[in-house]
Structure formats: structure tokens, C-alpha cells
XYZ file of C-alpha atoms in Angstrom:
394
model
C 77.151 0.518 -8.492
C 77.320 -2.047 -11.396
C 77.398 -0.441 -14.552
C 74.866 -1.769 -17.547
C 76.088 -1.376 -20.996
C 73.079 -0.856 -22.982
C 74.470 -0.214 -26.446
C 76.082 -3.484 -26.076
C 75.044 -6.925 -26.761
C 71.073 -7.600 -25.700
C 72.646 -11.079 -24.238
C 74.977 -10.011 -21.815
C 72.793 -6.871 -20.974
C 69.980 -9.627 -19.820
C 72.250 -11.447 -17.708
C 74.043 -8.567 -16.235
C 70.391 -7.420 -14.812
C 69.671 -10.584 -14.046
C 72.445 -10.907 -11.776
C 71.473 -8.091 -9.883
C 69.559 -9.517 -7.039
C 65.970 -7.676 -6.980
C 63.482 -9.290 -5.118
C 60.107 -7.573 -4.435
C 60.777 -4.811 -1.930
C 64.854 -4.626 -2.620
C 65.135 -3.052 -6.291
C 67.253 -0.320 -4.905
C 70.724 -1.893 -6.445
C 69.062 -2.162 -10.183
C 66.670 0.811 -9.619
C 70.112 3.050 -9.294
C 71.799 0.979 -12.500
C 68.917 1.714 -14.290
C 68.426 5.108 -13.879
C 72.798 5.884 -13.702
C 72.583 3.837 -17.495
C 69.795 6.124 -18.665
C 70.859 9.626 -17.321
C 74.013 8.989 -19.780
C 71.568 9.040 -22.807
C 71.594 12.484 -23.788
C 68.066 11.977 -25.750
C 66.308 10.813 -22.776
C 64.584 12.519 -19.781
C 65.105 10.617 -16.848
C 62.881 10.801 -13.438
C 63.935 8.144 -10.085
C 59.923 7.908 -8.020
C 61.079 5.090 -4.920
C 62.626 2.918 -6.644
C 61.122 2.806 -10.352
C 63.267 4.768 -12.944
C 60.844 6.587 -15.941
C 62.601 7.608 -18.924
C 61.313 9.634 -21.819
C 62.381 9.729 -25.664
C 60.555 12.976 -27.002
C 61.488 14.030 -30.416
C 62.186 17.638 -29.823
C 64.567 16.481 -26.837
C 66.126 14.179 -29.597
C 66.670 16.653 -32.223
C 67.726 19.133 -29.549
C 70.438 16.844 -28.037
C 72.207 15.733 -31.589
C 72.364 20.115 -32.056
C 73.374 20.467 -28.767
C 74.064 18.217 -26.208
C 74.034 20.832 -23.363
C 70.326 22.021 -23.780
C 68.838 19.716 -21.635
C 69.329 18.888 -18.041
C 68.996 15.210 -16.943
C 66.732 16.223 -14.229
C 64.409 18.517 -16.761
C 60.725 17.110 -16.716
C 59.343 17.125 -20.301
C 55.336 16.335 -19.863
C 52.541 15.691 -22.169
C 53.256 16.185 -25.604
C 54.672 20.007 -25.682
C 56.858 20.636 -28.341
C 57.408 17.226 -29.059
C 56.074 17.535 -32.828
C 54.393 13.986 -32.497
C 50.521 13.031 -31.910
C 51.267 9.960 -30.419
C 53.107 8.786 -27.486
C 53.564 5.362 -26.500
C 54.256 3.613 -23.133
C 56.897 0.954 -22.895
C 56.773 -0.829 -19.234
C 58.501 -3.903 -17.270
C 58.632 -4.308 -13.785
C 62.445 -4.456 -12.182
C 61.254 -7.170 -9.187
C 61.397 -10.722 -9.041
C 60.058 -13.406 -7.002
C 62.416 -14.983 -3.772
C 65.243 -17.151 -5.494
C 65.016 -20.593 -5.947
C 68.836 -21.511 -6.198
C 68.620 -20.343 -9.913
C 71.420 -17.531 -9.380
C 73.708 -16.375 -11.434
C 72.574 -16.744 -14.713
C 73.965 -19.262 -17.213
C 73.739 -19.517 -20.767
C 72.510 -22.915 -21.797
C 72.664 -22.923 -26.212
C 69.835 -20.632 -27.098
C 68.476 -20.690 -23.295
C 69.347 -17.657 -20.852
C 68.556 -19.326 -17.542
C 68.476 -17.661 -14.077
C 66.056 -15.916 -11.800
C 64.231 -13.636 -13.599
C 65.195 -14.228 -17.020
C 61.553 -14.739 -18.406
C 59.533 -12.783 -15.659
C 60.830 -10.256 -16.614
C 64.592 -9.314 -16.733
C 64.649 -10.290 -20.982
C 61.603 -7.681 -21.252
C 62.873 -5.188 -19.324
C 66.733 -5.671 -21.527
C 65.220 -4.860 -24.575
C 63.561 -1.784 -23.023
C 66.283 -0.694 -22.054
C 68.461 -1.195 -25.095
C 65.208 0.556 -27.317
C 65.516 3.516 -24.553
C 69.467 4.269 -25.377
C 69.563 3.057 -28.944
C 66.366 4.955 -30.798
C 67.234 8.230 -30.417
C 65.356 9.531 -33.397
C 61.658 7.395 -32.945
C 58.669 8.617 -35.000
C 56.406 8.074 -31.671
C 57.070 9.729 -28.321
C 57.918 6.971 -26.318
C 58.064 6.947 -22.154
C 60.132 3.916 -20.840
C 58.781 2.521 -17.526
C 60.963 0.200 -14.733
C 59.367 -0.249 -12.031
C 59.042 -2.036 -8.895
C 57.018 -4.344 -6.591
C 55.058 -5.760 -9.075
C 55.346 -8.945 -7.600
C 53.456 -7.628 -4.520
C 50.166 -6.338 -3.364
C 49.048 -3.745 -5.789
C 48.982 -0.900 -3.134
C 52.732 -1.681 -3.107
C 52.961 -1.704 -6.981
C 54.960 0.725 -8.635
C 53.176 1.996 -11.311
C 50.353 2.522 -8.367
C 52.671 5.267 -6.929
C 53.660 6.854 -10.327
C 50.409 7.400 -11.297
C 49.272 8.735 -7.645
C 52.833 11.017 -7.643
C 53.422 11.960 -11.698
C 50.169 10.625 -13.460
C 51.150 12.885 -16.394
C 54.767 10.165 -17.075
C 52.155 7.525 -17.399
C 49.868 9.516 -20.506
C 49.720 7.713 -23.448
C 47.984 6.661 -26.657
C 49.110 2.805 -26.229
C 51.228 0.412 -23.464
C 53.217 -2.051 -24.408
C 53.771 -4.109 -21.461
C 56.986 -6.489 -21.670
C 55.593 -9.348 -20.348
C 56.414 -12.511 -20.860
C 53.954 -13.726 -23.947
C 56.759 -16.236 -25.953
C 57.361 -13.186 -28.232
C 53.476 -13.186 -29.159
C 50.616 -10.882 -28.721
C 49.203 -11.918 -25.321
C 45.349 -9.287 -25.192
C 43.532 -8.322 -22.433
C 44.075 -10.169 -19.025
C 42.023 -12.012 -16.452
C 40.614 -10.406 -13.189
C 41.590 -11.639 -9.882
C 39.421 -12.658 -6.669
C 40.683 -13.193 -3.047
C 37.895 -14.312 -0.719
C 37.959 -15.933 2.817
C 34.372 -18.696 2.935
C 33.802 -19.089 6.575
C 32.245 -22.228 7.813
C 31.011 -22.520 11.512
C 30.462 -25.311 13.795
C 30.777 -26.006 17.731
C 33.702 -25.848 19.899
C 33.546 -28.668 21.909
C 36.809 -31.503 23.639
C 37.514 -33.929 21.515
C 36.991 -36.572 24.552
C 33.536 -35.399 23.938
C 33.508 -34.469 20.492
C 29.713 -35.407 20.531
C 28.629 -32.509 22.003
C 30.278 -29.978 19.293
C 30.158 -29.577 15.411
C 33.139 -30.440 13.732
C 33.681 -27.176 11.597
C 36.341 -28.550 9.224
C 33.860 -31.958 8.795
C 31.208 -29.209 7.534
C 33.458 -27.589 5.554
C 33.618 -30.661 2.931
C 30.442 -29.544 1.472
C 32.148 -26.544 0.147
C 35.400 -28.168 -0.489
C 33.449 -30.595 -2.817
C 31.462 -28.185 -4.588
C 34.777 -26.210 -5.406
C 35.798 -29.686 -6.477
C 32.781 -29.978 -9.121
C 32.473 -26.444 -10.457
C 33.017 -25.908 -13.703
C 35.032 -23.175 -14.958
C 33.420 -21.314 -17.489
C 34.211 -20.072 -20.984
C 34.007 -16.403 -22.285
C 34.721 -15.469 -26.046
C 35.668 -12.139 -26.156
C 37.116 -10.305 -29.671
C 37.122 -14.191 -30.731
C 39.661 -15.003 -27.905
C 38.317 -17.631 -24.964
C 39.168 -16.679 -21.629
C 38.706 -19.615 -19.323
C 38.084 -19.039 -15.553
C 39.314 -20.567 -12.572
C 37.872 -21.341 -9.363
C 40.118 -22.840 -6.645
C 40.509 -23.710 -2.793
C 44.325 -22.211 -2.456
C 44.280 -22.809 1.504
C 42.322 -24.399 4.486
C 42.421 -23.082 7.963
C 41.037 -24.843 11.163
C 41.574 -25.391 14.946
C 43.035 -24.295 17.874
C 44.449 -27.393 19.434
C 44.987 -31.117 18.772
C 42.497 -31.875 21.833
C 39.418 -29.475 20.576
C 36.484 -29.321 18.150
C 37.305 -26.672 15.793
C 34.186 -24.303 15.132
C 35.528 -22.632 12.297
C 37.240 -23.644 9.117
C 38.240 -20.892 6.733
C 38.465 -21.561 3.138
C 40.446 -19.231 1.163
C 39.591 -19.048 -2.551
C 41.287 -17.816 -5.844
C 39.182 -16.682 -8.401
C 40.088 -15.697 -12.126
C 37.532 -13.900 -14.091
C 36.893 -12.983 -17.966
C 37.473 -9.602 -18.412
C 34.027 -9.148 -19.425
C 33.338 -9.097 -15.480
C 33.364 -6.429 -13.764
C 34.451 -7.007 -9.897
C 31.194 -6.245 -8.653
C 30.101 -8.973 -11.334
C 32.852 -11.357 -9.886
C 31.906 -10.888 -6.765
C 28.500 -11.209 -7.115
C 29.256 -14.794 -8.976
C 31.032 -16.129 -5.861
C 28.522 -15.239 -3.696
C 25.932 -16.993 -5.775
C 27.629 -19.948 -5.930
C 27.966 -19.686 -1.889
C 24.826 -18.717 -0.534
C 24.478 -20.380 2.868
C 27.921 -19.419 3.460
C 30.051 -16.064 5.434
C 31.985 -14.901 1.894
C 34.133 -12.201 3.210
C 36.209 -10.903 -0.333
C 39.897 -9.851 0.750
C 41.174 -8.450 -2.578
C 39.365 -7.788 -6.264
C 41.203 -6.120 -8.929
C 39.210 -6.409 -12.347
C 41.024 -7.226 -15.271
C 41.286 -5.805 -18.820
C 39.070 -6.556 -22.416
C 41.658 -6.976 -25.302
C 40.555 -4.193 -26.944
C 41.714 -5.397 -30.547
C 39.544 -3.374 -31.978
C 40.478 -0.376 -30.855
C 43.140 1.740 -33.495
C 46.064 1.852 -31.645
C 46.439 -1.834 -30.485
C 45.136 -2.888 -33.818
C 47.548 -1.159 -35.788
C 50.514 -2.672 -33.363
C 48.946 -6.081 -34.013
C 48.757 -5.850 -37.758
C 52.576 -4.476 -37.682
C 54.285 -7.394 -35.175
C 52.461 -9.727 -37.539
C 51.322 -12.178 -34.407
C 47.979 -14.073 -33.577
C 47.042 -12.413 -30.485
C 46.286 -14.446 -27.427
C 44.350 -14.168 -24.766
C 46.096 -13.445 -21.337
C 45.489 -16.145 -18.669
C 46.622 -14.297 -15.671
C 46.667 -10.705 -14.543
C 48.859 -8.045 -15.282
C 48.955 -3.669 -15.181
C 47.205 -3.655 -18.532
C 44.765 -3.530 -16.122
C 45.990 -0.790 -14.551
C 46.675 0.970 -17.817
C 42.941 0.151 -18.751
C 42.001 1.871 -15.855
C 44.024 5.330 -16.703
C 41.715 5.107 -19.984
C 44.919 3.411 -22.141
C 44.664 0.511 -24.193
C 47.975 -1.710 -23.643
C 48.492 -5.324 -24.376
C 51.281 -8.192 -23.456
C 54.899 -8.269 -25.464
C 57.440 -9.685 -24.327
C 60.253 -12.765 -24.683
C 59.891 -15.730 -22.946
C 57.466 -18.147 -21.869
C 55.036 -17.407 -19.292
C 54.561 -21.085 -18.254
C 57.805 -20.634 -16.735
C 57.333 -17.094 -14.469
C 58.126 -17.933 -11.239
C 59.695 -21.092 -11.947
C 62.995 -22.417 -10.640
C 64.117 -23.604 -13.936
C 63.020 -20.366 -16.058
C 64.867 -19.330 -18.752
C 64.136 -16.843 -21.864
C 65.410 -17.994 -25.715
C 67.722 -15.474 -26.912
C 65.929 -15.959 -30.091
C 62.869 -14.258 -29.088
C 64.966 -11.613 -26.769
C 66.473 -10.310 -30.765
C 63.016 -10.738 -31.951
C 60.941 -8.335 -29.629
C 64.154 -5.807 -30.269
C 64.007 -6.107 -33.610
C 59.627 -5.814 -34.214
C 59.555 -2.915 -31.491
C 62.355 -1.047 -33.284
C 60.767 -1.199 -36.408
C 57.524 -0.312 -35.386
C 59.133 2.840 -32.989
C 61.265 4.400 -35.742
C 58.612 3.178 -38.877
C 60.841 0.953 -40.752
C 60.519 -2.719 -42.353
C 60.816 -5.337 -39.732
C 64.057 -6.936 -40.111
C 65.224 -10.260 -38.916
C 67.645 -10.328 -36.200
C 71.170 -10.165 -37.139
C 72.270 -14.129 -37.670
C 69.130 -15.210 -37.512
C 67.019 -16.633 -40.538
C 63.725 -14.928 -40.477
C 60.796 -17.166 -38.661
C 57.248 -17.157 -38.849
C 55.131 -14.256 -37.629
C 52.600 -16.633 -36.307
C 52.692 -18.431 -33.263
């Protein structure tokens, strides 16, 4: 097993996990890391469901272990808020998977740049997780630590999916923070996410004799060219603009070079304003395709920013960031679906997830340490150490 050293230097702690091969489906190596690394910290429950590790910092556990180390088990499940002398418990959550490699293994350090697969989607989050897990051991909030896995996959795969089918009580909270990449920023809400198949149908026929069939894939440029001229529209929501997107993302047709096709499939990608709901999204599609056979493969709806509501607000005010709105989907969805608000935080640039050339600034992998520890134990935000203070907005 490859040991992680989290009271050591947030740098090397990146790379070391990012070294750790963990593509969707094959966390197993970092999953038992993880969890070995946590078990050590005598503050922390720690429970292993598949392959995602859940840690929690609860303060009576805290105060317990500094009087006496031997009190608690490692495998002793503290839930809710029992005896924890705090009214609020927040969730802190990054996935352990990546995408396949891309030749962008191991890691390198490049000036300020941490480069190597993983490093901004999500490997940097998931570091300073970790190092808040080991190193806070006296936080004014209840705080439960999620790594997970497969988040990179089809949600019924997703790890956060089984945790909250197996132990939905680990995933209770007042707030999420996921650590996703948002360029150390405030990244609200997210979009929601279409996948649907538009069937066109024509006439099998030999292509010797091609009069005497309908070319489906000919046919099919009608809706090809009305994907082409649709325009995306914009949603203000909590004064942030969520634009959509509606896209062709693949074109199926024919069964052999010497015949007719008589169907072409056109597989679309949809990305909706929160403000939809899927039977709203779904609904939209249809109406744009109404002569068509719209069969919808996958709809997951996504989540309002919910900036007005206390708890983000308050996290907001404190990290001192303009919030953003999230173009793309991630489980603050699936945390807005437990009933939780959550929002985006995290180091690194999200242009670059799943890139081969990604990279996280170690600038912003300090900053996100240094904001979330502040705000977890209630102290003045501090600049990282040998680092000038920078603006809060971005």
C-alpha cells in the first residue's frame, strides 16, 4: 500500500495521489490509502462503502481523543449529531476517480503548475480534504469528509449514489462543499443534463437502385440543420446567467456500403438551467422535435444556486468570492436532491478537467486550505504561508 502523509506538505500530498493510478471503476489502490491515512487520525471516524472512504470530525470524538486516545474504535459509527455539542454539520466531498490517461502520468511540477492526470479534476480538491480531515482536530462545525468513487461514470455507478442508498445518515448535513474544480472561486448551482436518441426513418432499398428507397441519413439533415440554428438560451437565476447547450454529439446510419440506410439516429446532449426541471427539459426537446421519434436515454436535473439560502450565504460572504454560475453538472445535484444546499470549491481550472495538459496552481491548492480552515475552526482567513495575500475576487 502507498502510504499518504497528510500532515505533510499539501504539494507533495497532491502528487503522491495523483500518482496513484485511479481510473473510473479501479479506485481500489487510493480507496485503501485513503482510508489506511485516515484510520491513523485518532479524531476521526472512519467508514470504507466499495471503494469510497467517509470520514467524520465530530467534536465530542475530538475532545474525547486529546483525553483519551483509546475511547474510540476506528470502526465506531458516530451518526447524526449525538453528543457532538454542535448544530451544524457540514459535508466536505471529492470524488477519488479520474478519466482514462492521456500520457500525462506521473505528475511533474512545472513553477507554480502541478501537472498530471488528475491534478485539477480532482486530485488538488480531494488533497486539501484530506489534509483539513487530519489537521483540524478541534473544528467549530461537525464536519463529514467524503472520497468517493466513479464519479466519472453513469450515476447509477456513482459513489455517493451507493452511500446514500447504504448509510444515508454519513451524507446528513446543513451544507456541501463540493471540491470541484472552480479556479479557487465560488462556482453555484449547476446545469442539468439530457441524453436523447432522435430517430429518423426512411427506406431500405440497394444502392444500385437507390431510387426505390429513402435515404434515411439524407432526411436526417433537416434535423442536423435545425440543431445547427438553435439558439441556446439564457436564464438569470440569483443574478447568475446560465447558458444552455444544445448539440448533435453522434450520428448513426447504415448497415452496409451497398444499401439505403432507413434509419439515422441522432444522439443529442442537452444542458439545461437549473430552473428546469427534467420533465421541463424534456418537454423542451420534444417541442423543438415534433415530427420526430425522441427516445430520452438519461435526464438528471441539475441544481438552483441557492445563494440565498443561510448556510451557503454565510460561506459566500466568509471565502470573500463572486460566485459563479456552474456550466456543467456535478453531485450538488445530488446533494440538492437529499434536501442540502452545497455549492462548487475547489483549486484549479475547470477548462482543463479532462484535459491532457491539466494542471492545478499550487497557489490556489494553499488558498482553498487556508479559506476552508478558517471558516471550519472560525478564525481570520490568513494568507498562505509565503504567499502575499491576493484578491478575494475573481
Amino acid at each position: 500500500m502507498i502510504p499518504l502523509n497528510l500532515s505533510g506538505d499539501l504539494v507533495e500530498l497532491t502528487r503522491a495521489l495523483v500518482d496513484v493510478p485511479s481510473e473510473s471503476g479501479d479506485e481500489a489502490a487510493l480507496a485503501d490509502a485513503v482510508e489506511s491515512a485516515l484510520r491513523a487520525c485518532a479524531h476521526l471516524t472512519v467508514e470504507r462503502i466499495g471503494n469510497s472512504v467517509v470520514a467524520r470530525a465530530d467534536s465530542a470524538r475530538a475532545d474525547s481523543a486529546r483525553t483519551d486516545p483509546g475511547r474510540f474504535g476506528s470502526d465506531r459509527t458516530v451518526s447524526g449529531r449525538v453528543g457532538s455539542g454542535r448544530t451544524e454539520r457540514v459535508v466536505v466531498a471529492g470524488h477519488l476517480d479520474t478519466v482514462p490517461a492521456a500520457g500525462n502520468l506521473p505528475s511533474r511540477l512545472d513553477g507554480d503548475l502541478l501537472h498530471g492526470l488528475g491534478a485539477c479534476d480532482m486530485k488538488g480538491g480531494v488533497a486539501v480534504a484530506l489534509r483539513l480531515a487530519a489537521t483540524l482536530t478541534a473544528p467549530v462545525r461537525d464536519v463529514t469528509y467524503v472520497f468517493y468513487e466513479c464519479e466519472e461514470l453513469s450515476g447509477d455507478r456513482n459513489g455517493l449514489n451507493r452511500i446514500a442508498a447504504e448509510r444515508p445518515d454519513l451524507l446528513e448535513a446543513d451544507l456541501a462543499i463540493l471540491m470541484e474544480p472552480s479556479d479557487a472561486g465560488v462556482e453555484a448551482g449547476c446545469q442539468g443534463v439530457l441524453n436523447a436518441d432522435i430517430t429518423v426513418r426512411g427506406e431500405r432499398a440497394h444502392t444500385a437502385r437507390s431510387w426505390r428507397g429513402v435515404n434515411a441519413a439524407h432526411r436526417a439533415a433537416a434535423v442536423l440543420r435545425r440543431l445547427d440554428e438553435h439558439t441556446a438560451e439564457r436564464i438569470v437565476i440569483d443574478g447568475l446567467e446560465y447558458r444552455e447547450g444544445l448539440n448533435a454529439v453522434a450520428v448513426r446510419a447504415g448497415v452496409a456500403e451497398n444499401v439505403v440506410p432507413d434509419t439515422c439516429v441522432i444522439t443529442v446532449n442537452l444542458r439545461f438551467a437549473p430552473s428546469r426541471s427534467a420533465g421541463q427539459a424534456e418537454a423542451y426537446l420534444r417541442g423543438l422535435f415534433p415530427e420526430c421519434e425522441v427516445e430520452v436515454t438519461e435526464v438528471v436535473p441539475g441544481a438552483l444556486p441557492g445563494l440565498r439560502q443561510g448556510p451557503v450565504a454565510a460561506l459566500v460572504e466568509v471565502l470573500g468570492a463572486t460566485p459563479r454560475p456552474k456550466l456543467g453538472w456535478t453531485d450538488v445535484a445530488r446533494f440538492a436532491a437529499l434536501g442540502t444546499p452545497a455549492l462548487n470549491y475547489g483549486p484549479g481550472d475547470p477548462a482543463l478537467a479532462h484535459t491532457a495538459g491539466e494542471y492545478v496552481p499550487v497557489g490556489q491548492l494553499r488558498e482553498c486550505e487556508a479559506r476552508l480552515a478558517a471558516w471550519l475552526t472560525g478564525r481570520a482567513a490568513e494568507p498562505p504561508t509565503g504567499r502575499a495575500a491576493e484578491p478575494l475576487d475573481r
